[in-house]
XYZ file of N, CA and C in Angstrom:
876
model
N -30.894 -3.960 -11.974
C -30.593 -4.160 -9.818
C -30.081 -2.419 -9.578
N -30.924 -2.668 -8.646
C -30.957 -0.756 -7.860
C -29.360 -0.436 -7.211
N -29.620 0.275 -7.209
C -28.493 1.377 -6.509
C -28.170 0.453 -4.813
N -29.334 0.519 -4.284
C -29.387 -0.168 -2.832
C -28.350 -1.145 -3.192
N -29.602 -1.871 -4.483
C -29.322 -3.403 -4.005
C -27.907 -3.563 -4.354
N -27.344 -3.040 -5.634
C -26.095 -3.650 -5.698
C -24.919 -2.992 -4.560
N -25.068 -1.884 -3.526
C -24.619 -1.266 -2.193
C -24.321 -2.526 -1.867
N -25.442 -2.548 -1.180
C -25.483 -4.001 -0.386
C -24.308 -4.881 0.382
N -24.211 -5.773 -0.934
C -23.152 -6.571 -1.037
C -21.740 -5.787 -0.918
N -21.567 -5.355 -1.421
C -20.360 -4.026 -1.073
C -20.115 -3.517 0.123
N -20.822 -3.375 1.318
C -21.413 -3.055 2.160
C -20.870 -4.348 3.227
N -21.988 -5.617 3.372
C -21.117 -6.485 3.999
C -19.264 -6.770 3.503
N -19.008 -6.928 2.374
C -17.399 -7.237 2.052
C -16.610 -6.406 2.715
N -16.995 -4.697 3.233
C -16.345 -3.681 3.899
C -16.486 -4.158 4.969
N -17.323 -4.539 5.761
C -17.374 -5.272 7.098
C -16.739 -6.009 7.205
N -17.090 -7.103 6.397
C -16.092 -8.350 6.991
C -14.987 -8.382 7.244
N -13.862 -7.576 6.221
C -13.099 -7.188 5.598
C -12.167 -6.815 6.767
N -13.118 -5.350 7.033
C -12.259 -5.476 8.491
C -12.443 -5.338 9.324
N -13.528 -6.765 9.505
C -13.612 -7.153 10.983
C -12.391 -8.420 11.169
N -12.324 -9.040 9.795
C -10.676 -9.876 9.888
C -9.452 -8.954 10.081
N -9.539 -7.550 9.388
C -8.524 -6.688 9.701
C -8.161 -6.697 11.221
N -8.680 -6.594 11.801
C -8.934 -6.006 13.346
C -8.013 -7.329 14.009
N -9.014 -8.656 13.935
C -8.497 -9.646 14.129
C -6.877 -9.862 13.763
N -6.884 -9.593 12.894
C -5.184 -10.199 12.509
C -4.762 -8.594 13.291
N -4.884 -6.894 13.210
C -4.002 -6.827 14.061
C -4.323 -7.186 15.954
N -4.857 -7.413 16.410
C -5.766 -7.965 17.555
C -4.285 -9.126 17.572
N -3.851 -10.230 16.813
C -2.902 -11.259 17.109
C -1.696 -10.299 16.716
N -1.721 -9.875 16.008
C -0.197 -9.484 15.577
C -0.214 -9.696 17.367
N -0.425 -7.672 17.745
C -0.351 -6.692 19.021
C -0.307 -7.489 19.793
N -1.159 -8.818 20.872
C -1.166 -9.649 21.930
C -0.099 -10.848 21.473
N 0.355 -11.429 19.725
C 0.217 -12.666 19.771
C 2.076 -12.856 19.901
N 2.231 -11.150 19.401
C 3.736 -10.965 18.983
C 4.216 -10.043 19.514
N 3.612 -8.582 18.783
C 4.252 -7.004 19.626
C 4.310 -7.246 20.921
N 3.166 -6.793 21.916
C 3.268 -6.863 23.060
C 3.831 -7.458 24.136
N 3.722 -8.565 23.899
C 4.368 -9.851 25.473
C 6.256 -9.712 24.770
N 6.456 -9.100 24.181
C 7.861 -9.185 23.612
C 8.594 -7.415 24.076
N 7.831 -6.385 24.271
C 7.827 -4.899 24.344
C 8.562 -4.494 22.998
N 7.939 -4.756 21.695
C 8.140 -4.401 20.254
C 7.481 -3.574 19.672
N 7.840 -2.436 18.760
C 7.492 -1.902 18.903
C 7.280 -1.455 16.988
N 6.003 -0.778 16.654
C 5.625 -0.535 15.250
C 6.010 0.737 15.082
N 5.388 1.128 13.356
C 5.834 2.524 12.911
C 4.097 3.794 13.442
N 3.882 4.796 13.149
C 3.194 5.351 13.339
C 2.146 5.302 14.593
N 0.963 5.869 14.459
C -0.390 6.107 15.732
C -0.082 4.586 16.652
N 0.426 3.386 15.799
C 0.196 2.187 17.048
C 1.625 2.311 17.522
N 2.407 2.670 17.113
C 3.759 3.306 17.479
C 3.916 3.651 18.780
N 2.782 4.961 18.426
C 3.419 5.842 19.711
C 2.401 4.891 20.843
N 0.936 4.132 20.583
C 0.513 3.434 21.620
C 1.082 2.839 21.965
N 2.179 1.576 21.817
C 2.774 0.526 22.099
C 3.936 1.347 23.277
N 4.477 2.597 22.393
C 5.869 2.697 23.267
C 4.264 3.907 25.145
N 3.434 4.523 24.510
C 3.245 4.954 26.044
C 2.355 3.430 26.759
N 2.282 2.367 26.380
C 2.264 1.181 27.291
C 3.129 0.632 27.602
N 4.155 0.602 26.735
C 5.856 -0.108 27.651
C 5.702 0.782 28.527
N 5.681 2.598 28.363
C 6.842 3.290 29.476
C 6.144 3.360 30.807
N 4.217 3.538 30.362
C 3.839 4.131 31.350
C 2.554 2.828 31.736
N 3.029 1.533 31.480
C 2.442 0.501 31.524
C 0.558 0.107 31.678
N -0.164 1.531 30.614
C -1.160 1.934 30.517
C -2.152 0.649 29.829
N -3.150 0.173 30.008
C -3.950 -0.898 29.565
C -3.666 -0.651 28.121
N -3.467 -1.804 26.631
C -3.124 -1.317 25.514
C -4.382 -0.840 24.722
N -5.127 -1.623 25.371
C -6.838 -1.125 24.040
C -7.411 -0.171 24.329
N -6.944 0.767 25.771
C -7.549 1.903 25.772
C -6.279 2.974 25.731
N -5.680 3.079 25.770
C -4.370 3.292 24.626
C -4.755 3.677 23.069
N -4.685 2.593 22.812
C -5.101 2.375 21.573
C -6.319 3.896 20.595
N -6.830 3.178 21.338
C -8.987 4.242 20.603
C -8.110 5.838 21.390
N -7.514 5.808 22.970
C -7.560 7.600 23.237
C -6.673 8.335 21.670
N -4.929 7.420 21.558
C -4.671 8.200 21.225
C -4.607 8.387 20.183
N -5.877 7.269 19.237
C -6.134 8.006 17.676
C -7.157 8.688 17.844
N -8.265 9.140 18.263
C -8.856 10.027 18.739
C -8.785 11.440 17.887
N -7.065 11.992 18.344
C -6.929 12.748 17.540
C -7.313 12.565 16.267
N -6.319 12.031 16.019
C -6.266 12.206 14.356
C -7.446 11.851 14.303
N -8.672 10.916 14.736
C -9.986 10.708 13.542
C -10.962 11.706 13.373
N -10.715 13.036 14.578
C -10.616 13.858 14.180
C -9.879 14.956 13.680
N -8.842 14.659 13.558
C -8.498 15.880 12.142
C -9.315 14.661 11.081
N -9.455 13.327 11.026
C -9.377 13.061 9.600
C -11.154 13.159 8.619
N -12.387 14.196 9.791
C -12.643 14.450 9.807
C -12.689 15.540 9.040
N -12.143 16.266 8.815
C -11.313 17.433 7.939
C -10.773 17.721 7.030
N -9.932 17.030 7.002
C -8.836 15.762 6.648
C -9.273 15.083 5.109
N -10.518 13.964 5.803
C -10.639 13.518 4.611
C -12.393 14.228 4.214
N -13.088 13.364 4.754
C -14.488 13.155 4.950
C -14.689 12.929 6.913
N -15.673 13.466 7.116
C -17.083 12.270 7.971
C -17.266 11.155 7.925
N -17.573 10.484 6.930
C -18.569 8.861 7.210
C -16.241 8.452 7.378
N -15.620 8.988 6.899
C -14.456 8.066 6.789
C -13.793 8.210 8.628
N -13.453 9.357 8.653
C -13.660 9.544 10.001
C -14.641 8.688 10.912
N -16.278 8.030 10.861
C -16.593 7.585 11.040
C -16.631 6.072 11.851
N -16.499 6.126 10.182
C -15.780 4.737 9.973
C -14.369 3.667 10.898
N -13.885 4.990 10.835
C -12.386 4.801 11.414
C -12.659 4.734 12.794
N -13.344 5.333 13.416
C -13.527 5.175 14.828
C -13.749 3.814 15.032
N -15.135 3.415 14.230
C -15.720 2.507 14.739
C -14.498 1.327 15.074
N -13.788 1.246 14.002
C -12.146 0.172 13.376
C -12.185 -0.017 14.645
N -11.130 1.575 15.143
C -10.519 1.743 16.314
C -11.160 0.686 17.793
N -12.226 1.515 17.412
C -13.236 1.419 19.180
C -12.999 -0.714 18.725
N -13.276 -0.671 17.917
C -13.308 -2.690 17.834
C -12.469 -2.876 18.433
N -11.213 -2.813 17.964
C -9.624 -2.982 17.888
C -9.516 -2.853 19.828
N -9.744 -2.027 19.957
C -9.851 -1.593 21.331
C -10.551 -3.250 22.359
N -11.945 -3.336 21.956
C -13.018 -4.661 22.085
C -12.271 -5.893 21.482
N -11.568 -6.068 21.014
C -10.951 -7.163 20.459
C -9.362 -7.812 21.230
N -8.357 -6.011 22.182
C -7.649 -6.161 22.155
C -7.559 -6.892 23.676
N -9.041 -6.316 24.143
C -9.499 -5.997 25.746
C -10.339 -7.984 26.126
N -11.183 -8.396 25.071
C -11.351 -9.526 25.728
C -11.569 -10.636 24.746
N -10.573 -10.795 23.652
C -9.892 -11.910 22.688
C -8.970 -12.191 23.590
N -8.778 -13.956 24.324
C -7.694 -14.371 24.116
C -6.488 -14.727 23.908
N -5.968 -13.572 22.783
C -4.606 -14.701 21.659
C -3.394 -15.030 22.570
N -3.082 -16.837 21.762
C -1.934 -16.724 22.429
C -0.660 -16.170 21.699
N 0.056 -16.507 23.161
C 1.259 -15.901 23.049
C 2.356 -16.819 22.074
N 2.848 -15.994 20.589
C 3.390 -17.046 19.473
C 4.659 -17.961 19.646
N 5.401 -16.671 19.659
C 6.665 -16.883 20.713
C 8.020 -15.184 20.703
N 9.119 -15.835 21.514
C 9.809 -14.665 21.966
C 11.115 -14.539 21.655
N 10.828 -15.551 20.334
C 12.431 -14.925 19.716
C 12.032 -14.100 18.469
N 12.730 -13.112 19.046
C 12.715 -11.793 18.589
C 13.069 -11.439 17.017
N 13.490 -12.547 16.167
C 13.476 -12.434 14.923
C 12.699 -12.356 13.657
N 11.890 -13.452 14.979
C 10.189 -13.862 15.012
C 9.241 -12.854 15.372
N 10.017 -12.105 15.663
C 8.724 -11.870 16.617
C 8.590 -10.350 15.804
N 9.539 -10.036 14.883
C 10.120 -8.081 14.183
C 9.214 -9.087 13.250
N 9.501 -10.462 12.705
C 9.530 -10.200 11.173
C 7.353 -10.872 11.398
N 7.094 -11.625 11.929
C 5.904 -11.826 11.939
C 4.858 -11.274 12.447
N 5.441 -10.167 13.360
C 4.092 -8.820 13.475
C 4.183 -8.030 13.282
N 5.114 -7.738 12.167
C 5.109 -6.993 11.097
C 4.175 -7.624 9.470
N 3.931 -8.831 9.839
C 3.007 -9.627 8.651
C 1.910 -9.410 9.718
N 1.514 -10.037 9.945
C 0.814 -9.635 10.688
C -0.189 -8.811 10.848
N 0.439 -7.504 11.796
C 0.224 -6.288 11.866
C -0.076 -5.329 9.917
N 0.715 -5.897 9.732
C 0.297 -5.301 8.442
C -0.638 -5.659 7.314
N -1.452 -6.810 7.177
C -1.696 -7.365 6.880
C -3.512 -6.812 7.478
N -4.043 -6.012 8.942
C -4.669 -5.718 9.207
C -4.934 -4.569 9.585
N -4.145 -4.040 9.017
C -4.115 -2.434 8.958
C -4.130 -2.366 6.673
N -3.869 -3.692 6.502
C -4.354 -3.207 5.139
C -5.936 -3.743 4.315
N -5.892 -3.978 5.060
C -7.481 -5.517 4.533
C -8.948 -3.735 5.380
N -7.902 -3.506 6.570
C -9.098 -2.605 7.543
C -9.085 -1.114 6.068
N -7.700 -0.928 4.971
C -7.746 0.779 4.188
C -8.450 0.233 3.225
N -8.795 -1.506 2.828
C -8.754 -1.604 1.673
C -10.731 -1.729 1.929
N -11.496 -2.199 2.915
C -12.217 -1.861 3.663
C -13.111 -0.208 4.201
N -11.864 0.680 4.017
C -12.399 1.667 4.007
C -12.149 2.415 5.383
N -11.506 2.013 6.097
C -11.220 2.961 7.460
C -9.724 2.719 7.587
N -9.076 3.133 8.494
C -7.984 3.364 9.096
C -7.764 2.967 9.853
N -6.840 1.751 11.010
C -6.711 1.792 11.912
C -5.267 2.363 12.364
N -4.040 3.340 11.735
C -3.664 4.242 12.509
C -3.308 5.257 11.895
N -3.691 6.295 12.084
C -3.770 7.884 11.774
C -2.546 8.303 11.354
N -1.730 7.972 10.594
C -0.247 8.448 10.552
C -0.607 9.342 9.095
N -1.312 8.621 8.338
C -1.089 8.865 6.811
C -2.247 10.417 6.932
N -3.302 10.561 7.759
C -3.864 11.329 8.334
C -2.592 12.611 8.750
N -2.475 12.134 9.812
C -1.268 13.133 10.230
C -0.295 13.634 9.586
N -0.074 13.437 8.196
C 1.043 13.530 7.467
C 0.209 14.868 6.571
N -1.307 14.621 6.467
C -2.012 15.008 4.816
C -1.914 16.447 5.900
N -2.911 16.626 7.897
C -2.628 17.418 8.040
C -1.121 18.002 7.720
N -0.221 18.127 8.085
C 1.118 18.479 7.822
C 1.668 18.922 7.044
N 1.014 18.583 5.541
C 1.102 18.771 4.081
C 0.805 20.313 4.026
N -0.289 20.618 4.428
C -0.878 21.971 4.234
C -0.026 22.431 4.913
N 0.675 22.701 5.712
C 1.394 23.817 6.242
C 2.978 23.093 6.327
N 3.494 22.746 5.998
C 4.940 22.563 5.346
C 5.136 22.495 3.999
N 6.766 21.842 3.449
C 7.212 22.203 2.485
C 7.947 20.062 2.362
N 6.864 19.587 3.251
C 7.717 17.911 2.716
C 6.597 17.191 2.459
N 7.284 16.163 1.744
C 6.128 14.888 1.474
C 5.645 14.429 2.277
N 4.502 13.800 2.284
C 3.626 12.782 2.599
C 5.203 12.035 3.261
N 5.992 10.850 2.403
C 6.475 10.048 3.104
C 7.236 10.950 3.782
N 8.122 11.594 3.446
C 9.156 12.653 4.538
C 8.520 12.153 5.826
N 7.228 12.928 5.665
C 6.126 13.490 7.045
C 6.243 11.801 8.455
N 5.927 11.051 7.813
C 5.664 10.062 8.534
C 7.800 9.418 8.565
N 8.238 9.247 8.090
C 9.234 9.189 7.542
C 9.679 10.148 9.562
N 9.617 11.212 9.196
C 10.378 11.960 10.540
C 9.686 11.534 11.571
N 8.229 11.564 11.649
C 7.327 10.849 12.736
C 7.795 9.337 13.113
N 7.927 8.719 12.442
C 8.511 7.382 13.154
C 9.854 7.533 13.031
N 11.190 8.311 13.540
C 11.887 8.642 13.712
C 12.401 9.167 14.932
N 11.254 10.000 14.892
C 10.839 9.764 16.969
C 10.771 8.985 17.525
N 10.100 8.405 16.711
C 9.233 7.095 18.227
C 10.318 5.850 18.390
N 11.420 5.722 17.002
C 12.153 4.684 17.392
C 13.942 5.191 17.661
N 14.037 6.983 17.737
C 14.656 7.602 18.765
C 14.441 7.976 20.560
N 13.118 7.465 20.747
C 12.555 7.372 22.286
C 12.248 6.714 22.591
N 12.383 5.169 21.689
C 12.501 3.585 22.067
C 13.396 3.001 22.216
N 13.710 3.354 21.418
C 16.137 3.473 21.780
C 16.412 4.050 23.005
N 16.027 5.055 23.401
C 17.318 5.566 24.300
C 16.211 5.167 25.434
N 14.917 4.671 25.824
C 14.044 4.452 26.570
C 14.290 2.986 27.124
N 14.181 2.207 25.889
C 14.692 0.753 26.246
C 15.513 -0.223 25.450
N 16.243 0.583 24.878
C 17.108 0.296 24.821
C 17.462 0.281 22.701
N 18.706 0.401 22.219
C 19.000 0.544 20.705
C 18.426 -1.113 20.354
N 18.791 -1.818 20.254
C 18.513 -3.721 20.106
C 17.167 -3.796 19.806
N 16.380 -2.948 20.942
C 14.590 -3.067 20.996
C 14.329 -2.261 19.980
N 14.782 -1.653 19.536
C 14.301 -0.456 18.667
C 14.358 -0.562 17.129
N 15.963 -0.876 17.079
C 16.304 -1.600 15.505
C 15.744 -3.162 15.111
N 14.534 -4.016 16.030
C 14.327 -4.920 16.004
C 12.592 -4.564 15.313
N 12.100 -3.648 16.729
C 11.022 -2.647 15.175
C 11.212 -1.897 14.747
N 12.535 -1.522 14.082
C 11.909 -1.074 12.759
C 12.136 -2.281 11.934
N 12.838 -3.337 12.229
C 12.342 -3.900 10.915
C 10.825 -4.363 11.118
N 10.024 -4.903 12.596
C 8.598 -4.999 12.512
C 8.192 -3.328 11.247
N 8.464 -2.271 11.417
C 8.177 -1.132 11.757
C 7.792 -2.266 9.742
N 8.846 -2.260 8.981
C 9.513 -2.628 7.509
C 8.828 -3.339 7.235
N 8.068 -4.193 7.835
C 7.786 -5.931 6.975
C 6.080 -5.032 7.408
N 5.805 -5.087 8.374
C 4.372 -4.334 8.030
C 4.376 -3.227 6.984
N 5.039 -2.305 6.368
C 5.221 -1.400 5.597
C 4.705 -2.333 4.184
N 5.717 -2.773 3.819
C 5.609 -3.751 2.872
C 4.178 -4.675 2.482
N 4.042 -5.450 3.648
C 2.463 -6.129 3.572
C 1.483 -5.007 3.114
N 1.780 -3.835 3.893
C 0.450 -2.876 3.537
C 0.306 -2.827 2.252
N 1.222 -2.688 2.023
C 1.861 -2.030 0.189
C 1.233 -3.346 -1.017
N 1.457 -4.364 -0.235
C 0.959 -5.547 -0.968
C -0.832 -6.497 -1.092
N -0.719 -6.175 0.589
C -2.959 -6.351 0.411
C -3.823 -4.898 -0.330
N -2.771 -4.013 -0.129
C -3.790 -2.418 -0.549
C -3.425 -2.790 -2.576
N -2.261 -3.201 -3.058
C -2.527 -2.951 -4.910
C -2.619 -4.906 -4.836
N -2.895 -5.515 -4.154
C -3.061 -6.720 -4.481
C -1.678 -7.649 -5.347
N -1.727 -8.649 -5.490
C -1.406 -9.984 -6.293
C -1.320 -9.220 -7.967
N -2.389 -8.653 -8.126
C -2.146 -7.938 -9.544
C -2.113 -6.258 -9.378
N -1.055 -5.863 -8.944
C -0.809 -4.604 -9.245
C -0.122 -3.875 -10.708
N -0.732 -3.191 -11.374
C -0.509 -3.103 -12.253
C 0.642 -2.083 -12.484
N 0.877 -2.331 -14.310
C 2.030 -1.725 -14.902
C 1.779 -0.770 -15.703
N 1.919 -0.073 -15.851
C 1.564 1.327 -17.074
C 3.077 0.824 -18.195
N 2.739 0.656 -19.134
C 4.085 0.072 -20.328
C 4.433 0.759 -21.538
N 5.054 1.393 -22.458
C 5.308 2.426 -22.968
C 6.014 1.935 -24.265
N 5.604 2.084 -25.261
C 6.986 1.058 -26.092
C 6.604 2.499 -27.789
N 7.980 2.538 -27.471
C 8.483 3.817 -29.080
C 9.739 2.322 -29.872
N 8.647 1.888 -31.363
C 9.268 1.470 -32.137
C 9.061 2.082 -33.629
N 9.400 1.509 -35.008
C 9.273 1.680 -35.676
C 8.686 0.748 -36.370
N 8.226 -0.313 -35.405
C 6.972 -1.652 -35.839
C 6.344 -1.165 -35.503
N 5.867 -0.254 -35.126
C 4.620 0.475 -34.003
C 3.365 -0.014 -34.842
N 2.763 -0.824 -35.911
C 1.892 -1.155 -36.540
C 1.648 -2.568 -35.633
N 2.921 -3.801 -36.199
C 2.514 -4.824 -36.089
C 2.824 -4.739 -34.482
N 3.673 -4.350 -33.296
C 3.333 -4.384 -31.845
C 1.799 -3.757 -31.286
N 1.154 -2.822 -31.837
C 0.038 -2.780 -31.640
C -0.893 -3.947 -31.842
N -1.550 -4.581 -33.207
C -2.109 -5.636 -33.119
C -1.592 -6.781 -32.626
N -0.799 -7.208 -32.525
C -0.532 -8.155 -31.408
C -0.638 -7.774 -30.420
N -0.237 -6.279 -29.310
C -0.729 -5.924 -28.247
C -2.498 -6.709 -27.653
N -3.008 -6.120 -29.292
C -4.362 -5.884 -29.087
C -4.821 -7.166 -29.031
N -4.278 -8.616 -30.150
C -5.280 -9.169 -30.978
C -3.909 -11.074 -29.901
N -3.633 -10.806 -29.552
C -2.455 -11.742 -28.899
C -2.518 -12.000 -26.859
N -2.395 -10.640 -26.418
C -2.278 -10.832 -25.510
C -4.078 -9.527 -24.863
N -4.945 -9.272 -26.104
C -6.226 -8.699 -25.538
C -5.535 -7.298 -24.360
N -5.027 -6.486 -25.170
C -4.631 -5.340 -23.369
C -5.802 -4.270 -24.735
N -5.517 -3.456 -23.787
C -6.785 -2.498 -25.095
C -5.522 -1.043 -24.474
N -5.380 -0.301 -25.671
C -3.978 0.175 -25.773
C -4.285 1.258 -26.233
N -3.831 2.743 -26.060
C -3.659 4.127 -26.190
C -2.400 4.427 -27.268
N -2.714 5.521 -28.040
C -1.174 5.624 -29.361
C -0.901 7.237 -29.454
N -0.236 7.109 -28.840
C 0.190 9.391 -28.814
C 1.099 9.128 -29.757
N 0.803 10.588 -30.193
C 2.536 11.028 -31.517
C 2.482 11.020 -31.137
N 4.223 10.370 -31.416
C 5.505 11.474 -31.566
C 6.672 12.048 -32.726
N 7.406 11.574 -31.923
C 8.517 11.688 -33.442
C 9.754 11.010 -32.185
N 10.539 10.152 -33.502
C 11.450 10.486 -32.362
C 12.909 9.957 -33.669
N 13.962 9.568 -33.011
C 15.483 10.143 -33.377
C 16.221 10.704 -32.871
N 16.972 11.990 -32.955
C 16.564 13.790 -32.523
C 18.732 12.617 -31.635
N 19.513 11.851 -32.559
C 20.613 11.658 -32.013
C 21.963 12.455 -32.247
N 22.683 12.167 -31.603
C 23.666 13.431 -31.200
C 24.320 13.846 -32.941
N 25.176 12.726 -33.544
C 25.637 13.012 -34.186
C 24.340 13.094 -35.672
N 23.172 13.121 -35.577
C 21.893 13.199 -36.300
C 20.990 13.592 -35.987
N 21.336 15.143 -35.426
C 20.169 14.832 -34.715
C 19.205 15.992 -35.353
N 19.335 16.586 -36.988
C 18.366 16.589 -37.738
C 18.042 15.542 -38.266
N 17.818 14.475 -38.134
C 17.273 12.718 -38.893
C 16.272 12.460 -38.048
N 14.750 12.640 -37.775
C 14.078 11.992 -37.152
C 12.633 11.822 -37.841
N 11.804 10.992 -37.348
C 10.393 10.601 -38.346
C 9.229 10.573 -37.185
N 8.379 10.331 -37.610
C 6.828 10.759 -36.959
C 7.224 9.503 -36.476
N 6.373 8.904 -35.248
C 5.933 7.490 -34.011
C 4.797 7.112 -33.890
N 4.318 6.763 -33.199
C 3.426 6.274 -32.642
C 4.224 5.322 -31.517
N 3.393 6.086 -30.075
C 3.853 5.589 -28.997
C 2.900 4.690 -28.328
N 3.035 3.189 -28.094
C 2.063 2.787 -27.789
C 1.828 2.645 -25.966
N 0.773 3.340 -25.460
C 0.512 2.832 -23.913
C -0.608 2.152 -23.599
N -0.114 1.005 -22.603
C -1.223 0.024 -22.618
C -0.351 0.273 -20.762
N -2.235 -1.001 -20.050
C -1.369 -0.861 -18.815
C -1.684 -2.509 -18.678
N -1.304 -3.221 -17.608
C -1.206 -4.887 -17.772
C -0.721 -4.847 -16.601
N -1.011 -6.225 -15.998
C -0.890 -6.592 -14.494
C 0.863 -6.885 -14.303
N 1.472 -7.516 -13.553
C 3.547 -7.743 -13.656
C 3.398 -9.107 -13.759
N 2.642 -9.458 -13.591
C 2.581 -10.591 -14.234
C 2.662 -10.852 -15.669
N 2.090 -10.140 -16.329
C 2.485 -10.206 -17.916
C 3.716 -9.110 -18.404
N 4.074 -8.548 -17.466
C 5.656 -7.557 -17.840
C 6.651 -8.330 -18.634
N 6.500 -9.501 -18.649
C 7.810 -10.422 -19.679
C 7.232 -10.605 -20.576
N 5.684 -11.670 -20.998
C 5.626 -11.718 -21.791
C 5.361 -11.026 -22.732
N 5.139 -9.686 -22.241
C 5.117 -8.550 -22.845
C 5.905 -7.990 -24.214
N 6.970 -8.164 -22.885
C 8.695 -7.222 -23.206
C 9.343 -8.557 -24.374
N 8.752 -9.650 -24.124
C 9.576 -11.098 -24.763
C 8.770 -10.555 -26.720
N 7.600 -10.531 -26.141
C 7.001 -10.126 -27.566
C 7.418 -9.021 -28.315
N 7.076 -8.166 -27.839
C 7.954 -6.583 -28.091
C 9.288 -6.530 -28.854
N 10.288 -7.795 -27.774
C 11.216 -8.100 -28.355
C 11.820 -8.580 -29.681
N 10.990 -9.770 -29.873
C 10.220 -11.135 -31.005
C 10.049 -9.774 -32.124
N 9.332 -9.132 -32.041
C 9.398 -7.971 -33.476
C 10.301 -6.806 -33.801
N 10.982 -5.821 -32.310
C 11.734 -5.172 -32.841
C 12.569 -5.060 -32.074
N 13.742 -5.816 -31.845
C 15.274 -5.756 -30.373
C 15.742 -4.515 -30.483
N 15.515 -3.308 -31.445
C 15.591 -1.747 -30.859
C 14.396 -1.619 -30.013
N 13.753 -1.816 -30.095
C 12.489 -1.299 -29.717
C 12.584 -0.061 -27.969
N 12.096 0.218 -28.054
C 12.153 1.584 -26.452
C 10.982 1.462 -25.793
N 11.306 -0.176 -24.134
C 10.637 -0.144 -23.477
C 10.322 0.213 -22.718
N 9.976 1.093 -21.756
C 10.476 1.325 -20.294
C 8.262 1.096 -19.575
N 9.059 1.252 -18.135
C 7.173 0.819 -16.879
C 7.323 1.302 -15.786
N 6.213 1.836 -15.714
C 6.130 2.461 -14.239
C 5.150 1.712 -13.242
N 5.222 1.401 -12.003
C 3.467 1.051 -10.905
C 2.541 1.800 -10.984
N 1.748 1.336 -10.680
C 0.108 2.578 -10.853
C -0.103 1.757 -9.380
N -0.813 2.705 -8.883
C -0.894 1.883 -7.897
C -2.389 1.543 -7.984
N -3.652 2.708 -8.697
C -5.123 2.174 -9.160
C -5.099 2.077 -10.451
N -5.833 1.459 -10.705
C -6.326 1.272 -12.042
C -8.148 0.795 -12.302
N -8.886 1.873 -13.131
C -10.072 1.286 -13.295
C -10.774 1.566 -14.798
N -11.962 0.598 -15.333
C -12.387 1.293 -16.230
C -11.867 0.746 -17.515
N -13.244 0.911 -18.668
C -12.464 0.650 -19.944
C -12.023 -1.349 -19.899
N -11.428 -1.786 -20.567
C -11.192 -3.240 -20.696
C -11.298 -3.828 -20.010
N -9.549 -3.329 -18.783
C -8.434 -3.437 -17.895
C -9.725 -4.150 -17.130
N -10.633 -4.522 -16.411
C -11.203 -5.611 -14.905
C -11.571 -6.098 -15.954
N -12.188 -6.654 -17.008
C -12.443 -7.353 -17.700
C -11.285 -8.700 -17.927
N -10.206 -7.924 -19.036
C -9.121 -8.937 -19.549
C -8.467 -8.991 -17.838
N -8.214 -8.471 -17.078
C -7.212 -8.819 -15.495
C -7.984 -10.249 -15.961
N -9.588 -10.844 -15.029
C -10.099 -11.331 -14.914
C -9.585 -12.812 -16.121
N -9.830 -12.185 -16.717
C -9.724 -13.652 -17.980
C -8.262 -14.593 -18.224
N -7.340 -13.786 -17.560
C -5.514 -14.159 -17.370
C -5.424 -15.186 -16.103
């Protein structure tokens, strides 16, 4: 298979993913948020705020507000990303202008939760397709290089300003419900991007490392990496220590409990600690994940 032949299905997959994401975003906006004067965070929140305060067409506002961030993305990320994002934003504007979505509900709690869920699905799918329907991360990257704040702190600060303006202009209840919308959307985005098989890194320190290594490979089918370390160094016997193999492996979150039970059955005193990782690829990982 040539590179071109291999890339065509991937391009089609990305395009379909982005189109579905755009449709979900349109549904969230016209079916839940816009009719009920609700907001989201980020650039979408800014667009909704402008629409509500000045009654400008939401399709036009979203396109215009995103343009500065798309230009910024050309320098902060790359030209290809910026062009794809521009195409996505234009497509979202067309969707909002021409697609007639039904207004689903006026219940404030349902609007805040399900508006956030569908918005998160749309933005998350667009990110998986290689573009962005909200430019706040680009702004955060731009600001990061010119300040001592982290990306999370910058995004939080921008959203606080948006919700404060919303509270002042449209009332505190609307702002509070919109914060719930933003939280729901952000959690949904994380879920869509990470997927059901979010990866977890596991480190195991045990005196029974040889048995544990064998069980991990032969029973769980996991690839492992071994670091050489030393264990001991307790307060009451600081000078007593011995070499130990520190076992490292990557599993899905569904396998965490099974792995911990297996290790505990071999060595109840084993020290096991885990942390989530955003992305993992290569080796035997993908093959093994698909087998489970």
